[in-house]
């Protein structure tokens, strides 16, 4: 069986390369319509191929500290309790019961540990392990409403955020993670908590997480607004 990443690559259906070429600059104005059309076509194919039951199991040695880190602030963001108070994750938007969860609260919820592959838009892949709480668990606890079709993951890394389709956000392997390879996240990898899932490319996996907002309509994201593919599936 050919996985959908390989299918998209071999079939030439992915517009990621075209869209990425326009990042930050968007390219000539005349190309915008073509790029947007290509992205819509790519997303429609990805949605057809998406399987909520498909699971990723990374093989090989764990990458450890060799995994590249990424942030948009001048230095790795650090939550300053003296200025911001105790860190807590807000779950809000199209939900019946908004939540505010400290790291201790998250640690008391059912935990999932998974060895998976991390896919970067630049082309590299790394095997690592994350542990945390499924976003689907948070959706259930908060009572996501029927009109919640998208989820925006927001960060304290200079306002970084990325929005997802609900199906991908509630995939069994989509986590709000607070451990990596058996240890608490460091400032290099998104402490105190981050989103991680093998169903999306790395730039969609928001680090330094502060808010999970369920939405009726989709919005953009830091890189999505700069020309990267919004769906960003693997």
PDB file of C-alpha atoms in Angstrom:
ATOM      1  CA  UNK A   1       0.000   0.000   0.000  1.00  0.00           C
ATOM      2  CA  UNK A   2       1.316   3.426  -0.900  1.00  0.00           C
ATOM      3  CA  UNK A   3       0.881   5.998   1.880  1.00  0.00           C
ATOM      4  CA  UNK A   4      -0.645   9.326   0.955  1.00  0.00           C
ATOM      5  CA  UNK A   5       2.605  11.274   1.394  1.00  0.00           C
ATOM      6  CA  UNK A   6       4.220   9.162  -1.322  1.00  0.00           C
ATOM      7  CA  UNK A   7       1.095   9.272  -3.468  1.00  0.00           C
ATOM      8  CA  UNK A   8       1.032  13.061  -3.390  1.00  0.00           C
ATOM      9  CA  UNK A   9       4.750  13.295  -4.096  1.00  0.00           C
ATOM     10  CA  UNK A  10       4.793  10.815  -6.989  1.00  0.00           C
ATOM     11  CA  UNK A  11       1.540  12.017  -8.465  1.00  0.00           C
ATOM     12  CA  UNK A  12       2.621  15.622  -8.518  1.00  0.00           C
ATOM     13  CA  UNK A  13      -0.624  16.639  -6.895  1.00  0.00           C
ATOM     14  CA  UNK A  14       0.898  18.563  -4.014  1.00  0.00           C
ATOM     15  CA  UNK A  15       1.175  22.299  -4.489  1.00  0.00           C
ATOM     16  CA  UNK A  16       3.358  22.700  -1.405  1.00  0.00           C
ATOM     17  CA  UNK A  17       6.423  23.500  -3.477  1.00  0.00           C
ATOM     18  CA  UNK A  18       4.621  26.163  -5.463  1.00  0.00           C
ATOM     19  CA  UNK A  19       3.101  27.723  -2.386  1.00  0.00           C
ATOM     20  CA  UNK A  20       6.349  27.609  -0.383  1.00  0.00           C
ATOM     21  CA  UNK A  21       8.096  29.429  -3.222  1.00  0.00           C
ATOM     22  CA  UNK A  22       5.847  32.375  -2.518  1.00  0.00           C
ATOM     23  CA  UNK A  23       6.448  32.449   1.247  1.00  0.00           C
ATOM     24  CA  UNK A  24       6.989  35.905   2.725  1.00  0.00           C
ATOM     25  CA  UNK A  25       6.938  37.505  -0.706  1.00  0.00           C
ATOM     26  CA  UNK A  26       3.816  35.853  -2.201  1.00  0.00           C
ATOM     27  CA  UNK A  27       5.518  36.278  -5.561  1.00  0.00           C
ATOM     28  CA  UNK A  28       4.024  38.215  -8.489  1.00  0.00           C
ATOM     29  CA  UNK A  29       0.455  39.315  -7.884  1.00  0.00           C
ATOM     30  CA  UNK A  30      -0.583  37.506 -11.026  1.00  0.00           C
ATOM     31  CA  UNK A  31       0.459  34.187  -9.511  1.00  0.00           C
ATOM     32  CA  UNK A  32      -1.795  34.488  -6.468  1.00  0.00           C
ATOM     33  CA  UNK A  33      -4.880  33.069  -8.153  1.00  0.00           C
ATOM     34  CA  UNK A  34      -2.901  30.115  -9.495  1.00  0.00           C
ATOM     35  CA  UNK A  35      -1.323  29.439  -6.104  1.00  0.00           C
ATOM     36  CA  UNK A  36      -4.656  29.605  -4.309  1.00  0.00           C
ATOM     37  CA  UNK A  37      -6.264  27.334  -6.884  1.00  0.00           C
ATOM     38  CA  UNK A  38      -3.377  24.847  -6.552  1.00  0.00           C
ATOM     39  CA  UNK A  39      -3.676  24.881  -2.778  1.00  0.00           C
ATOM     40  CA  UNK A  40      -7.426  24.202  -2.944  1.00  0.00           C
ATOM     41  CA  UNK A  41      -6.846  21.277  -5.308  1.00  0.00           C
ATOM     42  CA  UNK A  42      -4.121  19.890  -3.078  1.00  0.00           C
ATOM     43  CA  UNK A  43      -6.287  20.207   0.031  1.00  0.00           C
ATOM     44  CA  UNK A  44      -9.221  18.471  -1.617  1.00  0.00           C
ATOM     45  CA  UNK A  45      -6.993  15.492  -2.483  1.00  0.00           C
ATOM     46  CA  UNK A  46      -5.473  15.397   1.019  1.00  0.00           C
ATOM     47  CA  UNK A  47      -8.907  15.415   2.613  1.00  0.00           C
ATOM     48  CA  UNK A  48     -10.010  12.498   0.430  1.00  0.00           C
ATOM     49  CA  UNK A  49      -6.895  10.508   1.339  1.00  0.00           C
ATOM     50  CA  UNK A  50      -7.006  11.367   5.041  1.00  0.00           C
ATOM     51  CA  UNK A  51      -7.730   8.371   7.263  1.00  0.00           C
ATOM     52  CA  UNK A  52      -8.620   9.096  10.861  1.00  0.00           C
ATOM     53  CA  UNK A  53      -7.756   5.517  11.811  1.00  0.00           C
ATOM     54  CA  UNK A  54      -4.270   5.515  10.224  1.00  0.00           C
ATOM     55  CA  UNK A  55      -1.513   5.506  12.855  1.00  0.00           C
ATOM     56  CA  UNK A  56       2.139   6.460  12.555  1.00  0.00           C
ATOM     57  CA  UNK A  57       4.808   4.422  14.364  1.00  0.00           C
ATOM     58  CA  UNK A  58       8.301   5.834  13.993  1.00  0.00           C
ATOM     59  CA  UNK A  59      11.131   3.393  13.374  1.00  0.00           C
ATOM     60  CA  UNK A  60      14.823   3.663  14.094  1.00  0.00           C
ATOM     61  CA  UNK A  61      16.667   5.415  16.889  1.00  0.00           C
ATOM     62  CA  UNK A  62      15.205   8.414  18.678  1.00  0.00           C
ATOM     63  CA  UNK A  63      16.656  11.680  17.436  1.00  0.00           C
ATOM     64  CA  UNK A  64      17.235  13.116  20.931  1.00  0.00           C
ATOM     65  CA  UNK A  65      18.924  16.505  21.034  1.00  0.00           C
ATOM     66  CA  UNK A  66      19.774  16.349  17.331  1.00  0.00           C
ATOM     67  CA  UNK A  67      16.225  17.310  16.424  1.00  0.00           C
ATOM     68  CA  UNK A  68      16.296  20.870  15.056  1.00  0.00           C
ATOM     69  CA  UNK A  69      14.478  23.445  17.154  1.00  0.00           C
ATOM     70  CA  UNK A  70      12.390  26.269  15.771  1.00  0.00           C
ATOM     71  CA  UNK A  71      10.854  29.488  17.082  1.00  0.00           C
ATOM     72  CA  UNK A  72      10.151  32.908  15.608  1.00  0.00           C
ATOM     73  CA  UNK A  73      11.180  35.013  18.605  1.00  0.00           C
ATOM     74  CA  UNK A  74      14.804  36.260  18.714  1.00  0.00           C
ATOM     75  CA  UNK A  75      15.567  33.583  21.342  1.00  0.00           C
ATOM     76  CA  UNK A  76      13.737  30.499  22.652  1.00  0.00           C
ATOM     77  CA  UNK A  77      10.613  31.847  24.411  1.00  0.00           C
ATOM     78  CA  UNK A  78      10.418  31.239  28.155  1.00  0.00           C
ATOM     79  CA  UNK A  79       7.220  31.623  30.182  1.00  0.00           C
ATOM     80  CA  UNK A  80       7.908  34.303  32.810  1.00  0.00           C
ATOM     81  CA  UNK A  81       5.725  33.569  35.849  1.00  0.00           C
ATOM     82  CA  UNK A  82       6.713  36.824  37.550  1.00  0.00           C
ATOM     83  CA  UNK A  83       5.227  38.781  34.659  1.00  0.00           C
ATOM     84  CA  UNK A  84       2.463  36.462  33.384  1.00  0.00           C
ATOM     85  CA  UNK A  85       1.491  34.366  36.392  1.00  0.00           C
ATOM     86  CA  UNK A  86       1.356  30.607  36.414  1.00  0.00           C
ATOM     87  CA  UNK A  87       1.136  29.037  32.964  1.00  0.00           C
ATOM     88  CA  UNK A  88      -2.204  27.481  32.062  1.00  0.00           C
ATOM     89  CA  UNK A  89      -3.755  26.219  28.858  1.00  0.00           C
ATOM     90  CA  UNK A  90      -7.046  27.827  27.873  1.00  0.00           C
ATOM     91  CA  UNK A  91      -9.572  25.753  25.934  1.00  0.00           C
ATOM     92  CA  UNK A  92     -12.300  28.023  24.583  1.00  0.00           C
ATOM     93  CA  UNK A  93     -14.362  29.091  21.591  1.00  0.00           C
ATOM     94  CA  UNK A  94     -17.177  26.879  20.330  1.00  0.00           C
ATOM     95  CA  UNK A  95     -17.337  24.800  23.519  1.00  0.00           C
ATOM     96  CA  UNK A  96     -19.920  24.366  26.269  1.00  0.00           C
ATOM     97  CA  UNK A  97     -17.454  24.511  29.168  1.00  0.00           C
ATOM     98  CA  UNK A  98     -14.288  26.577  28.697  1.00  0.00           C
ATOM     99  CA  UNK A  99     -11.295  25.112  30.513  1.00  0.00           C
ATOM    100  CA  UNK A 100      -8.172  26.506  32.124  1.00  0.00           C
ATOM    101  CA  UNK A 101      -5.657  23.734  32.779  1.00  0.00           C
ATOM    102  CA  UNK A 102      -2.320  24.017  34.555  1.00  0.00           C
ATOM    103  CA  UNK A 103       0.524  21.663  33.748  1.00  0.00           C
ATOM    104  CA  UNK A 104      -0.420  19.642  36.837  1.00  0.00           C
ATOM    105  CA  UNK A 105      -4.019  19.433  35.569  1.00  0.00           C
ATOM    106  CA  UNK A 106      -2.821  18.128  32.201  1.00  0.00           C
ATOM    107  CA  UNK A 107      -0.577  15.590  33.919  1.00  0.00           C
ATOM    108  CA  UNK A 108      -3.595  14.181  35.776  1.00  0.00           C
ATOM    109  CA  UNK A 109      -5.539  13.539  32.574  1.00  0.00           C
ATOM    110  CA  UNK A 110      -5.229  10.262  30.610  1.00  0.00           C
ATOM    111  CA  UNK A 111      -1.752  10.292  29.092  1.00  0.00           C
ATOM    112  CA  UNK A 112      -0.614   8.945  25.734  1.00  0.00           C
ATOM    113  CA  UNK A 113       3.032   8.183  24.932  1.00  0.00           C
ATOM    114  CA  UNK A 114       3.857   7.635  21.286  1.00  0.00           C
ATOM    115  CA  UNK A 115       6.947   7.035  19.197  1.00  0.00           C
ATOM    116  CA  UNK A 116       6.296   8.792  15.904  1.00  0.00           C
ATOM    117  CA  UNK A 117       7.879  10.497  12.923  1.00  0.00           C
ATOM    118  CA  UNK A 118       8.141  14.263  12.742  1.00  0.00           C
ATOM    119  CA  UNK A 119       7.873  15.567   9.175  1.00  0.00           C
ATOM    120  CA  UNK A 120       9.384  18.928   8.265  1.00  0.00           C
ATOM    121  CA  UNK A 121       8.337  20.941   5.217  1.00  0.00           C
ATOM    122  CA  UNK A 122      12.049  21.271   4.410  1.00  0.00           C
ATOM    123  CA  UNK A 123      12.126  17.553   3.621  1.00  0.00           C
ATOM    124  CA  UNK A 124      13.731  15.923   6.652  1.00  0.00           C
ATOM    125  CA  UNK A 125      12.083  13.398   8.958  1.00  0.00           C
ATOM    126  CA  UNK A 126      13.040  12.461  12.521  1.00  0.00           C
ATOM    127  CA  UNK A 127      11.855   9.742  14.883  1.00  0.00           C
ATOM    128  CA  UNK A 128      11.026  11.003  18.358  1.00  0.00           C
ATOM    129  CA  UNK A 129       8.674  10.335  21.249  1.00  0.00           C
ATOM    130  CA  UNK A 130       6.061  12.634  22.718  1.00  0.00           C
ATOM    131  CA  UNK A 131       3.728  12.182  25.659  1.00  0.00           C
ATOM    132  CA  UNK A 132       0.707  14.229  26.571  1.00  0.00           C
ATOM    133  CA  UNK A 133      -3.063  14.515  26.363  1.00  0.00           C
ATOM    134  CA  UNK A 134      -5.084  13.927  23.227  1.00  0.00           C
ATOM    135  CA  UNK A 135      -6.765  17.036  21.823  1.00  0.00           C
ATOM    136  CA  UNK A 136      -9.839  14.840  21.431  1.00  0.00           C
ATOM    137  CA  UNK A 137      -9.858  14.420  25.232  1.00  0.00           C
ATOM    138  CA  UNK A 138      -9.824  18.197  25.683  1.00  0.00           C
ATOM    139  CA  UNK A 139     -12.615  18.517  23.113  1.00  0.00           C
ATOM    140  CA  UNK A 140     -14.702  16.033  25.082  1.00  0.00           C
ATOM    141  CA  UNK A 141     -14.020  17.649  28.467  1.00  0.00           C
ATOM    142  CA  UNK A 142     -14.829  21.126  27.153  1.00  0.00           C
ATOM    143  CA  UNK A 143     -17.871  19.882  25.248  1.00  0.00           C
ATOM    144  CA  UNK A 144     -17.015  20.955  21.719  1.00  0.00           C
ATOM    145  CA  UNK A 145     -20.219  22.149  20.069  1.00  0.00           C
ATOM    146  CA  UNK A 146     -21.600  20.762  16.791  1.00  0.00           C
ATOM    147  CA  UNK A 147     -20.560  23.974  15.035  1.00  0.00           C
ATOM    148  CA  UNK A 148     -16.883  23.474  15.979  1.00  0.00           C
ATOM    149  CA  UNK A 149     -15.237  22.513  12.682  1.00  0.00           C
ATOM    150  CA  UNK A 150     -11.752  23.970  13.156  1.00  0.00           C
ATOM    151  CA  UNK A 151      -9.226  24.457  15.941  1.00  0.00           C
ATOM    152  CA  UNK A 152      -6.748  27.313  16.336  1.00  0.00           C
ATOM    153  CA  UNK A 153      -3.606  26.555  18.373  1.00  0.00           C
ATOM    154  CA  UNK A 154      -2.132  29.754  19.806  1.00  0.00           C
ATOM    155  CA  UNK A 155       1.288  30.419  21.288  1.00  0.00           C
ATOM    156  CA  UNK A 156       3.306  32.881  23.358  1.00  0.00           C
ATOM    157  CA  UNK A 157       6.063  32.726  20.732  1.00  0.00           C
ATOM    158  CA  UNK A 158       5.471  36.239  19.394  1.00  0.00           C
ATOM    159  CA  UNK A 159       1.821  35.449  18.674  1.00  0.00           C
ATOM    160  CA  UNK A 160       2.524  32.345  16.579  1.00  0.00           C
ATOM    161  CA  UNK A 161      -0.595  30.294  15.777  1.00  0.00           C
ATOM    162  CA  UNK A 162      -1.855  27.768  13.261  1.00  0.00           C
ATOM    163  CA  UNK A 163      -5.395  26.524  12.663  1.00  0.00           C
ATOM    164  CA  UNK A 164      -6.364  22.952  11.820  1.00  0.00           C
ATOM    165  CA  UNK A 165      -9.367  21.070  10.528  1.00  0.00           C
ATOM    166  CA  UNK A 166     -11.218  19.352  13.375  1.00  0.00           C
ATOM    167  CA  UNK A 167     -10.694  15.851  11.937  1.00  0.00           C
ATOM    168  CA  UNK A 168      -6.901  16.222  12.093  1.00  0.00           C
ATOM    169  CA  UNK A 169      -6.977  17.949  15.482  1.00  0.00           C
ATOM    170  CA  UNK A 170      -8.948  15.079  17.013  1.00  0.00           C
ATOM    171  CA  UNK A 171      -6.867  12.332  15.411  1.00  0.00           C
ATOM    172  CA  UNK A 172      -5.810   9.815  18.121  1.00  0.00           C
ATOM    173  CA  UNK A 173      -2.163  10.838  17.689  1.00  0.00           C
ATOM    174  CA  UNK A 174      -2.700  14.592  17.951  1.00  0.00           C
ATOM    175  CA  UNK A 175      -1.477  15.590  21.393  1.00  0.00           C
ATOM    176  CA  UNK A 176      -0.983  18.542  23.649  1.00  0.00           C
ATOM    177  CA  UNK A 177       2.445  17.237  24.627  1.00  0.00           C
ATOM    178  CA  UNK A 178       4.483  18.153  27.688  1.00  0.00           C
ATOM    179  CA  UNK A 179       7.113  15.384  27.585  1.00  0.00           C
ATOM    180  CA  UNK A 180       9.587  14.489  24.853  1.00  0.00           C
ATOM    181  CA  UNK A 181      11.584  11.292  25.024  1.00  0.00           C
ATOM    182  CA  UNK A 182      10.709  10.846  28.701  1.00  0.00           C
ATOM    183  CA  UNK A 183      11.603  14.342  29.899  1.00  0.00           C
ATOM    184  CA  UNK A 184       9.705  17.624  30.287  1.00  0.00           C
ATOM    185  CA  UNK A 185       9.858  19.798  27.215  1.00  0.00           C
ATOM    186  CA  UNK A 186      12.727  22.265  27.178  1.00  0.00           C
ATOM    187  CA  UNK A 187      12.552  25.833  25.952  1.00  0.00           C
ATOM    188  CA  UNK A 188      14.068  24.631  22.657  1.00  0.00           C
ATOM    189  CA  UNK A 189      11.140  22.339  21.912  1.00  0.00           C
ATOM    190  CA  UNK A 190       8.127  24.317  23.061  1.00  0.00           C
ATOM    191  CA  UNK A 191       7.940  24.223  26.881  1.00  0.00           C
ATOM    192  CA  UNK A 192       5.793  23.998  28.852  1.00  0.00           C
ATOM    193  CA  UNK A 193       3.418  22.383  26.304  1.00  0.00           C
ATOM    194  CA  UNK A 194       2.997  22.154  22.563  1.00  0.00           C
ATOM    195  CA  UNK A 195       0.897  20.533  19.867  1.00  0.00           C
ATOM    196  CA  UNK A 196       2.328  17.523  18.105  1.00  0.00           C
ATOM    197  CA  UNK A 197       0.908  15.100  15.584  1.00  0.00           C
ATOM    198  CA  UNK A 198       2.421  13.066  12.746  1.00  0.00           C
ATOM    199  CA  UNK A 199      -0.592  13.922  10.565  1.00  0.00           C
ATOM    200  CA  UNK A 200       0.659  17.486  10.004  1.00  0.00           C
ATOM    201  CA  UNK A 201       3.926  19.036   8.864  1.00  0.00           C
ATOM    202  CA  UNK A 202       6.105  20.574  11.556  1.00  0.00           C
ATOM    203  CA  UNK A 203       5.093  24.200  11.032  1.00  0.00           C
ATOM    204  CA  UNK A 204       1.472  23.292  11.872  1.00  0.00           C
ATOM    205  CA  UNK A 205       2.538  21.886  15.262  1.00  0.00           C
ATOM    206  CA  UNK A 206       2.383  25.000  17.433  1.00  0.00           C
ATOM    207  CA  UNK A 207       4.978  25.195  20.216  1.00  0.00           C
ATOM    208  CA  UNK A 208       4.806  27.261  23.427  1.00  0.00           C
ATOM    209  CA  UNK A 209       1.077  26.631  23.518  1.00  0.00           C
ATOM    210  CA  UNK A 210      -1.321  28.873  25.458  1.00  0.00           C
ATOM    211  CA  UNK A 211      -4.740  28.454  23.826  1.00  0.00           C
ATOM    212  CA  UNK A 212      -6.797  25.827  22.030  1.00  0.00           C
ATOM    213  CA  UNK A 213      -9.714  27.621  20.394  1.00  0.00           C
ATOM    214  CA  UNK A 214     -12.524  25.703  18.674  1.00  0.00           C
ATOM    215  CA  UNK A 215     -13.991  27.629  15.737  1.00  0.00           C
ATOM    216  CA  UNK A 216     -16.995  27.395  13.389  1.00  0.00           C
ATOM    217  CA  UNK A 217     -14.917  28.804  10.526  1.00  0.00           C
ATOM    218  CA  UNK A 218     -11.257  28.403   9.753  1.00  0.00           C
ATOM    219  CA  UNK A 219      -8.722  31.160  10.078  1.00  0.00           C
ATOM    220  CA  UNK A 220      -5.100  31.293   9.001  1.00  0.00           C
ATOM    221  CA  UNK A 221      -1.810  30.954  10.781  1.00  0.00           C
ATOM    222  CA  UNK A 222       1.686  32.388  11.004  1.00  0.00           C
ATOM    223  CA  UNK A 223       3.054  30.477   8.025  1.00  0.00           C
ATOM    224  CA  UNK A 224      -0.288  29.847   6.343  1.00  0.00           C
ATOM    225  CA  UNK A 225      -0.707  33.610   5.995  1.00  0.00           C
ATOM    226  CA  UNK A 226       2.723  33.852   4.391  1.00  0.00           C
ATOM    227  CA  UNK A 227       1.961  31.407   1.598  1.00  0.00           C
ATOM    228  CA  UNK A 228       2.538  27.985   3.107  1.00  0.00           C
ATOM    229  CA  UNK A 229      -0.193  25.431   2.535  1.00  0.00           C
ATOM    230  CA  UNK A 230      -2.968  25.823   5.117  1.00  0.00           C
ATOM    231  CA  UNK A 231      -3.824  22.120   5.369  1.00  0.00           C
ATOM    232  CA  UNK A 232      -0.202  21.021   5.778  1.00  0.00           C
ATOM    233  CA  UNK A 233      -0.957  17.306   5.930  1.00  0.00           C
ATOM    234  CA  UNK A 234       1.595  14.515   5.760  1.00  0.00           C
TER     235      UNK A 234
END
